[in-house]
């Protein structure tokens, strides 16, 4: 199976998309509609998330298996250390290898129930993401990614400390990193500069989510851990009660941010989709990221 790094090494920048596993049959129909709609645009890879505390492990595994067996897409499976023993992690990694998955995003994960709660390692588990990276490397020929935080992980003391932890994960054997959400291109570019200053040149992918509703804006704020920048507020807040205008302004804003990042030489853009495809298709189309054959 093709690796994420191979898919990102082409002459032209690429895009990738992230889905979460369905909770029920209705969700499954929505997810697979989005997968099929985006498959035609040939994303570099598709990412399947792993719920907090491993809560959606079985659904993640099943969905990833279907992507392998039923589509032309390159899947990347998430793997978290939360509430898993090393034996359980080995089992999941072995299953991925057995079905042909070669791309894994290795994250420590947040405590179940309260993302900001106290981290408690499984008695027979792992404590750090870099340990999970090494485990994946030990068990097969995997292309391994890790998470990056433009504003720093909530548990990091400061940005410099957080950057050093990121570089440790990368040097433990990770091939690339995907950034959590941010609201201004400069926030990602400063992260990239900090990593480069430590002598690390592993590919970093910015994570974007089309801002189609006030809810998606609120979710971006929640996931990024940073408030809405004044410039973004000025663009979007006047349309809070006008769904059509808000969507137009939000998609314009994310498209402009994506173009700025492409101009700065990023290898691709990673889109968080909420299992919907329309807005992502709009943005990648406007940015010229759809291959001619699509």
GROMACS .gro file of C-alpha atoms in nm:
model
  294
    1UNK     CA    1   0.000   0.000   0.000
    2UNK     CA    2   0.115   0.353  -0.079
    3UNK     CA    3   0.241   0.556   0.217
    4UNK     CA    4   0.128   0.903   0.318
    5UNK     CA    5   0.476   1.041   0.260
    6UNK     CA    6   0.482   0.899  -0.093
    7UNK     CA    7   0.146   1.062  -0.163
    8UNK     CA    8   0.276   1.396  -0.036
    9UNK     CA    9   0.597   1.390  -0.237
   10UNK     CA   10   0.451   1.474  -0.577
   11UNK     CA   11   0.525   1.789  -0.768
   12UNK     CA   12   0.189   1.946  -0.689
   13UNK     CA   13   0.047   2.000  -0.339
   14UNK     CA   14  -0.217   1.753  -0.229
   15UNK     CA   15  -0.512   1.744   0.007
   16UNK     CA   16  -0.629   1.486   0.256
   17UNK     CA   17  -0.946   1.439   0.458
   18UNK     CA   18  -1.041   1.317   0.803
   19UNK     CA   19  -1.352   1.122   0.900
   20UNK     CA   20  -1.475   0.984   1.229
   21UNK     CA   21  -1.629   0.637   1.262
   22UNK     CA   22  -2.011   0.618   1.247
   23UNK     CA   23  -2.214   0.579   1.565
   24UNK     CA   24  -2.509   0.401   1.401
   25UNK     CA   25  -2.649   0.295   1.063
   26UNK     CA   26  -2.770   0.646   0.976
   27UNK     CA   27  -2.423   0.786   1.046
   28UNK     CA   28  -2.274   0.509   0.835
   29UNK     CA   29  -2.479   0.615   0.533
   30UNK     CA   30  -2.372   0.978   0.576
   31UNK     CA   31  -2.007   0.879   0.613
   32UNK     CA   32  -2.000   0.658   0.307
   33UNK     CA   33  -2.174   0.917   0.094
   34UNK     CA   34  -1.895   1.161   0.186
   35UNK     CA   35  -1.627   0.900   0.124
   36UNK     CA   36  -1.761   0.823  -0.223
   37UNK     CA   37  -1.799   1.190  -0.313
   38UNK     CA   38  -1.441   1.267  -0.209
   39UNK     CA   39  -1.294   0.948  -0.354
   40UNK     CA   40  -1.353   1.088  -0.703
   41UNK     CA   41  -1.123   1.382  -0.619
   42UNK     CA   42  -0.830   1.152  -0.534
   43UNK     CA   43  -0.721   1.283  -0.192
   44UNK     CA   44  -0.368   1.190  -0.088
   45UNK     CA   45  -0.510   0.987   0.201
   46UNK     CA   46  -0.810   0.961   0.428
   47UNK     CA   47  -0.782   0.957   0.805
   48UNK     CA   48  -1.016   0.759   1.032
   49UNK     CA   49  -1.026   0.885   1.390
   50UNK     CA   50  -1.016   0.687   1.712
   51UNK     CA   51  -1.253   0.806   1.984
   52UNK     CA   52  -1.144   0.950   2.317
   53UNK     CA   53  -1.010   0.673   2.535
   54UNK     CA   54  -1.033   0.433   2.242
   55UNK     CA   55  -1.413   0.446   2.270
   56UNK     CA   56  -1.464   0.390   1.898
   57UNK     CA   57  -1.180   0.143   1.845
   58UNK     CA   58  -1.391  -0.132   1.690
   59UNK     CA   59  -1.575   0.108   1.459
   60UNK     CA   60  -1.246   0.268   1.354
   61UNK     CA   61  -1.103  -0.074   1.269
   62UNK     CA   62  -1.415  -0.179   1.079
   63UNK     CA   63  -1.436   0.147   0.883
   64UNK     CA   64  -1.066   0.139   0.799
   65UNK     CA   65  -1.104  -0.218   0.675
   66UNK     CA   66  -1.391  -0.117   0.447
   67UNK     CA   67  -1.187   0.169   0.303
   68UNK     CA   68  -0.909  -0.078   0.221
   69UNK     CA   69  -1.140  -0.336   0.070
   70UNK     CA   70  -1.402  -0.123  -0.106
   71UNK     CA   71  -1.232   0.196  -0.226
   72UNK     CA   72  -0.927   0.322  -0.414
   73UNK     CA   73  -0.832   0.548  -0.123
   74UNK     CA   74  -0.517   0.536   0.090
   75UNK     CA   75  -0.632   0.504   0.454
   76UNK     CA   76  -0.455   0.626   0.764
   77UNK     CA   77  -0.581   0.482   1.091
   78UNK     CA   78  -0.560   0.663   1.423
   79UNK     CA   79  -0.421   0.486   1.726
   80UNK     CA   80  -0.429   0.617   2.084
   81UNK     CA   81  -0.257   0.493   2.397
   82UNK     CA   82  -0.548   0.582   2.626
   83UNK     CA   83  -0.680   0.289   2.834
   84UNK     CA   84  -0.492   0.033   2.623
   85UNK     CA   85  -0.231  -0.213   2.737
   86UNK     CA   86   0.071  -0.271   2.516
   87UNK     CA   87  -0.073  -0.613   2.433
   88UNK     CA   88  -0.397  -0.452   2.309
   89UNK     CA   89  -0.204  -0.197   2.107
   90UNK     CA   90   0.002  -0.474   1.949
   91UNK     CA   91  -0.318  -0.654   1.858
   92UNK     CA   92  -0.467  -0.348   1.687
   93UNK     CA   93  -0.144  -0.271   1.501
   94UNK     CA   94  -0.125  -0.634   1.392
   95UNK     CA   95  -0.480  -0.620   1.260
   96UNK     CA   96  -0.400  -0.309   1.058
   97UNK     CA   97  -0.100  -0.485   0.907
   98UNK     CA   98  -0.310  -0.792   0.827
   99UNK     CA   99  -0.564  -0.596   0.621
  100UNK     CA  100  -0.298  -0.394   0.444
  101UNK     CA  101  -0.302  -0.064   0.635
  102UNK     CA  102   0.044   0.089   0.640
  103UNK     CA  103  -0.030   0.441   0.765
  104UNK     CA  104  -0.097   0.514   1.132
  105UNK     CA  105  -0.141   0.839   1.324
  106UNK     CA  106   0.004   0.769   1.669
  107UNK     CA  107  -0.137   0.994   1.941
  108UNK     CA  108  -0.135   0.962   2.316
  109UNK     CA  109  -0.496   1.076   2.333
  110UNK     CA  110  -0.707   1.257   2.591
  111UNK     CA  111  -0.858   1.110   2.908
  112UNK     CA  112  -1.207   0.967   2.837
  113UNK     CA  113  -1.495   1.188   2.947
  114UNK     CA  114  -1.285   1.498   3.012
  115UNK     CA  115  -1.021   1.597   2.754
  116UNK     CA  116  -0.868   1.833   3.009
  117UNK     CA  117  -0.874   1.583   3.295
  118UNK     CA  118  -0.574   1.421   3.457
  119UNK     CA  119  -0.382   1.183   3.233
  120UNK     CA  120  -0.350   0.836   3.385
  121UNK     CA  121  -0.156   0.573   3.194
  122UNK     CA  122  -0.286   0.217   3.167
  123UNK     CA  123  -0.091  -0.003   3.416
  124UNK     CA  124   0.041  -0.213   3.128
  125UNK     CA  125   0.031   0.068   2.873
  126UNK     CA  126   0.231   0.359   2.741
  127UNK     CA  127   0.269   0.714   2.868
  128UNK     CA  128   0.397   0.913   2.572
  129UNK     CA  129   0.316   0.935   2.202
  130UNK     CA  130   0.681   0.883   2.115
  131UNK     CA  131   0.658   0.538   2.278
  132UNK     CA  132   0.361   0.459   2.056
  133UNK     CA  133   0.558   0.572   1.751
  134UNK     CA  134   0.839   0.334   1.844
  135UNK     CA  135   0.593   0.048   1.899
  136UNK     CA  136   0.446   0.096   1.552
  137UNK     CA  137   0.795   0.100   1.406
  138UNK     CA  138   0.890  -0.220   1.587
  139UNK     CA  139   0.589  -0.410   1.460
  140UNK     CA  140   0.599  -0.343   1.087
  141UNK     CA  141   0.687  -0.129   0.791
  142UNK     CA  142   0.447   0.152   0.882
  143UNK     CA  143   0.439   0.515   0.778
  144UNK     CA  144   0.373   0.687   1.111
  145UNK     CA  145   0.233   1.033   1.174
  146UNK     CA  146   0.190   1.234   1.492
  147UNK     CA  147  -0.016   1.532   1.604
  148UNK     CA  148   0.117   1.888   1.623
  149UNK     CA  149  -0.034   2.184   1.806
  150UNK     CA  150   0.009   2.536   1.664
  151UNK     CA  151  -0.086   2.690   1.998
  152UNK     CA  152   0.084   2.422   2.205
  153UNK     CA  153  -0.073   2.121   2.372
  154UNK     CA  154  -0.291   2.226   2.669
  155UNK     CA  155  -0.059   2.037   2.904
  156UNK     CA  156   0.262   2.191   2.773
  157UNK     CA  157   0.427   2.461   2.981
  158UNK     CA  158   0.497   2.687   2.682
  159UNK     CA  159   0.542   2.681   2.305
  160UNK     CA  160   0.914   2.606   2.319
  161UNK     CA  161   0.857   2.306   2.545
  162UNK     CA  162   0.574   2.185   2.324
  163UNK     CA  163   0.792   2.214   2.013
  164UNK     CA  164   1.067   2.010   2.176
  165UNK     CA  165   0.814   1.736   2.256
  166UNK     CA  166   0.693   1.741   1.895
  167UNK     CA  167   1.047   1.706   1.764
  168UNK     CA  168   1.106   1.416   2.006
  169UNK     CA  169   0.802   1.238   1.858
  170UNK     CA  170   0.930   1.299   1.507
  171UNK     CA  171   1.280   1.177   1.589
  172UNK     CA  172   1.135   0.867   1.755
  173UNK     CA  173   1.046   0.753   1.403
  174UNK     CA  174   0.749   0.957   1.282
  175UNK     CA  175   0.743   1.042   0.912
  176UNK     CA  176   0.512   1.344   0.925
  177UNK     CA  177   0.289   1.549   1.153
  178UNK     CA  178  -0.063   1.686   1.116
  179UNK     CA  179  -0.145   2.013   1.289
  180UNK     CA  180  -0.454   2.059   1.499
  181UNK     CA  181  -0.691   2.336   1.391
  182UNK     CA  182  -0.595   2.703   1.387
  183UNK     CA  183  -0.764   3.018   1.256
  184UNK     CA  184  -0.483   3.217   1.095
  185UNK     CA  185  -0.218   3.086   0.856
  186UNK     CA  186   0.059   3.259   1.051
  187UNK     CA  187  -0.012   3.039   1.353
  188UNK     CA  188   0.080   2.727   1.154
  189UNK     CA  189   0.376   2.894   0.984
  190UNK     CA  190   0.520   2.995   1.320
  191UNK     CA  191   0.491   2.629   1.432
  192UNK     CA  192   0.676   2.520   1.118
  193UNK     CA  193   0.948   2.776   1.185
  194UNK     CA  194   0.990   2.654   1.544
  195UNK     CA  195   1.031   2.294   1.428
  196UNK     CA  196   1.277   2.394   1.156
  197UNK     CA  197   1.481   2.595   1.407
  198UNK     CA  198   1.542   2.269   1.597
  199UNK     CA  199   1.686   2.109   1.285
  200UNK     CA  200   1.386   1.894   1.196
  201UNK     CA  201   1.258   1.888   0.838
  202UNK     CA  202   0.983   1.624   0.858
  203UNK     CA  203   0.672   1.725   0.656
  204UNK     CA  204   0.409   1.918   0.854
  205UNK     CA  205   0.051   1.929   0.730
  206UNK     CA  206  -0.184   2.211   0.834
  207UNK     CA  207  -0.529   2.105   0.949
  208UNK     CA  208  -0.827   2.307   0.821
  209UNK     CA  209  -1.203   2.289   0.866
  210UNK     CA  210  -1.443   2.481   0.640
  211UNK     CA  211  -1.628   2.731   0.860
  212UNK     CA  212  -1.980   2.673   0.732
  213UNK     CA  213  -2.177   2.752   1.050
  214UNK     CA  214  -2.124   2.920   1.389
  215UNK     CA  215  -2.110   2.565   1.528
  216UNK     CA  216  -1.807   2.475   1.315
  217UNK     CA  217  -1.640   2.797   1.426
  218UNK     CA  218  -1.707   2.707   1.790
  219UNK     CA  219  -1.571   2.356   1.731
  220UNK     CA  220  -1.257   2.498   1.576
  221UNK     CA  221  -1.207   2.717   1.883
  222UNK     CA  222  -1.264   2.417   2.111
  223UNK     CA  223  -1.019   2.193   1.927
  224UNK     CA  224  -0.753   2.458   1.874
  225UNK     CA  225  -0.757   2.585   2.230
  226UNK     CA  226  -0.729   2.945   2.112
  227UNK     CA  227  -0.988   3.225   2.094
  228UNK     CA  228  -1.123   3.364   1.768
  229UNK     CA  229  -0.870   3.618   1.634
  230UNK     CA  230  -1.010   3.971   1.592
  231UNK     CA  231  -0.962   3.962   1.214
  232UNK     CA  232  -1.166   3.641   1.188
  233UNK     CA  233  -1.435   3.776   1.420
  234UNK     CA  234  -1.471   4.085   1.202
  235UNK     CA  235  -1.524   3.863   0.897
  236UNK     CA  236  -1.776   3.622   1.047
  237UNK     CA  237  -1.962   3.771   1.343
  238UNK     CA  238  -2.175   4.012   1.133
  239UNK     CA  239  -2.330   3.705   0.965
  240UNK     CA  240  -2.401   3.499   1.276
  241UNK     CA  241  -2.778   3.518   1.211
  242UNK     CA  242  -2.755   3.475   0.835
  243UNK     CA  243  -2.668   3.111   0.754
  244UNK     CA  244  -2.611   3.167   0.383
  245UNK     CA  245  -2.386   3.471   0.430
  246UNK     CA  246  -2.197   3.307   0.718
  247UNK     CA  247  -2.125   3.000   0.508
  248UNK     CA  248  -2.006   3.212   0.216
  249UNK     CA  249  -1.777   3.420   0.436
  250UNK     CA  250  -1.645   3.115   0.622
  251UNK     CA  251  -1.564   2.920   0.307
  252UNK     CA  252  -1.397   3.228   0.158
  253UNK     CA  253  -1.187   3.271   0.472
  254UNK     CA  254  -1.067   2.909   0.479
  255UNK     CA  255  -0.997   2.915   0.104
  256UNK     CA  256  -0.782   3.228   0.148
  257UNK     CA  257  -0.600   3.067   0.440
  258UNK     CA  258  -0.538   2.754   0.235
  259UNK     CA  259  -0.400   2.959  -0.054
  260UNK     CA  260  -0.164   3.143   0.180
  261UNK     CA  261  -0.034   2.810   0.312
  262UNK     CA  262   0.010   2.669  -0.037
  263UNK     CA  263   0.200   2.984  -0.136
  264UNK     CA  264   0.428   2.916   0.163
  265UNK     CA  265   0.511   2.571   0.028
  266UNK     CA  266   0.316   2.328   0.247
  267UNK     CA  267   0.304   1.977   0.093
  268UNK     CA  268  -0.072   1.955   0.134
  269UNK     CA  269  -0.380   2.058   0.329
  270UNK     CA  270  -0.560   1.825   0.570
  271UNK     CA  271  -0.935   1.882   0.600
  272UNK     CA  272  -1.145   1.792   0.903
  273UNK     CA  273  -1.481   1.710   0.742
  274UNK     CA  274  -1.737   1.624   1.014
  275UNK     CA  275  -1.821   1.341   0.770
  276UNK     CA  276  -1.956   1.587   0.515
  277UNK     CA  277  -1.795   1.655   0.179
  278UNK     CA  278  -1.959   1.955   0.012
  279UNK     CA  279  -1.763   2.241   0.169
  280UNK     CA  280  -1.433   2.054   0.145
  281UNK     CA  281  -1.500   1.984  -0.224
  282UNK     CA  282  -1.569   2.355  -0.275
  283UNK     CA  283  -1.246   2.464  -0.111
  284UNK     CA  284  -1.017   2.211  -0.280
  285UNK     CA  285  -1.179   2.293  -0.614
  286UNK     CA  286  -1.121   2.665  -0.569
  287UNK     CA  287  -0.761   2.599  -0.468
  288UNK     CA  288  -0.694   2.386  -0.776
  289UNK     CA  289  -0.611   2.074  -0.574
  290UNK     CA  290  -0.838   1.842  -0.773
  291UNK     CA  291  -0.640   1.631  -1.022
  292UNK     CA  292  -0.735   1.687  -1.386
  293UNK     CA  293  -0.858   1.330  -1.423
  294UNK     CA  294  -1.109   1.389  -1.136
   0.00000   0.00000   0.00000
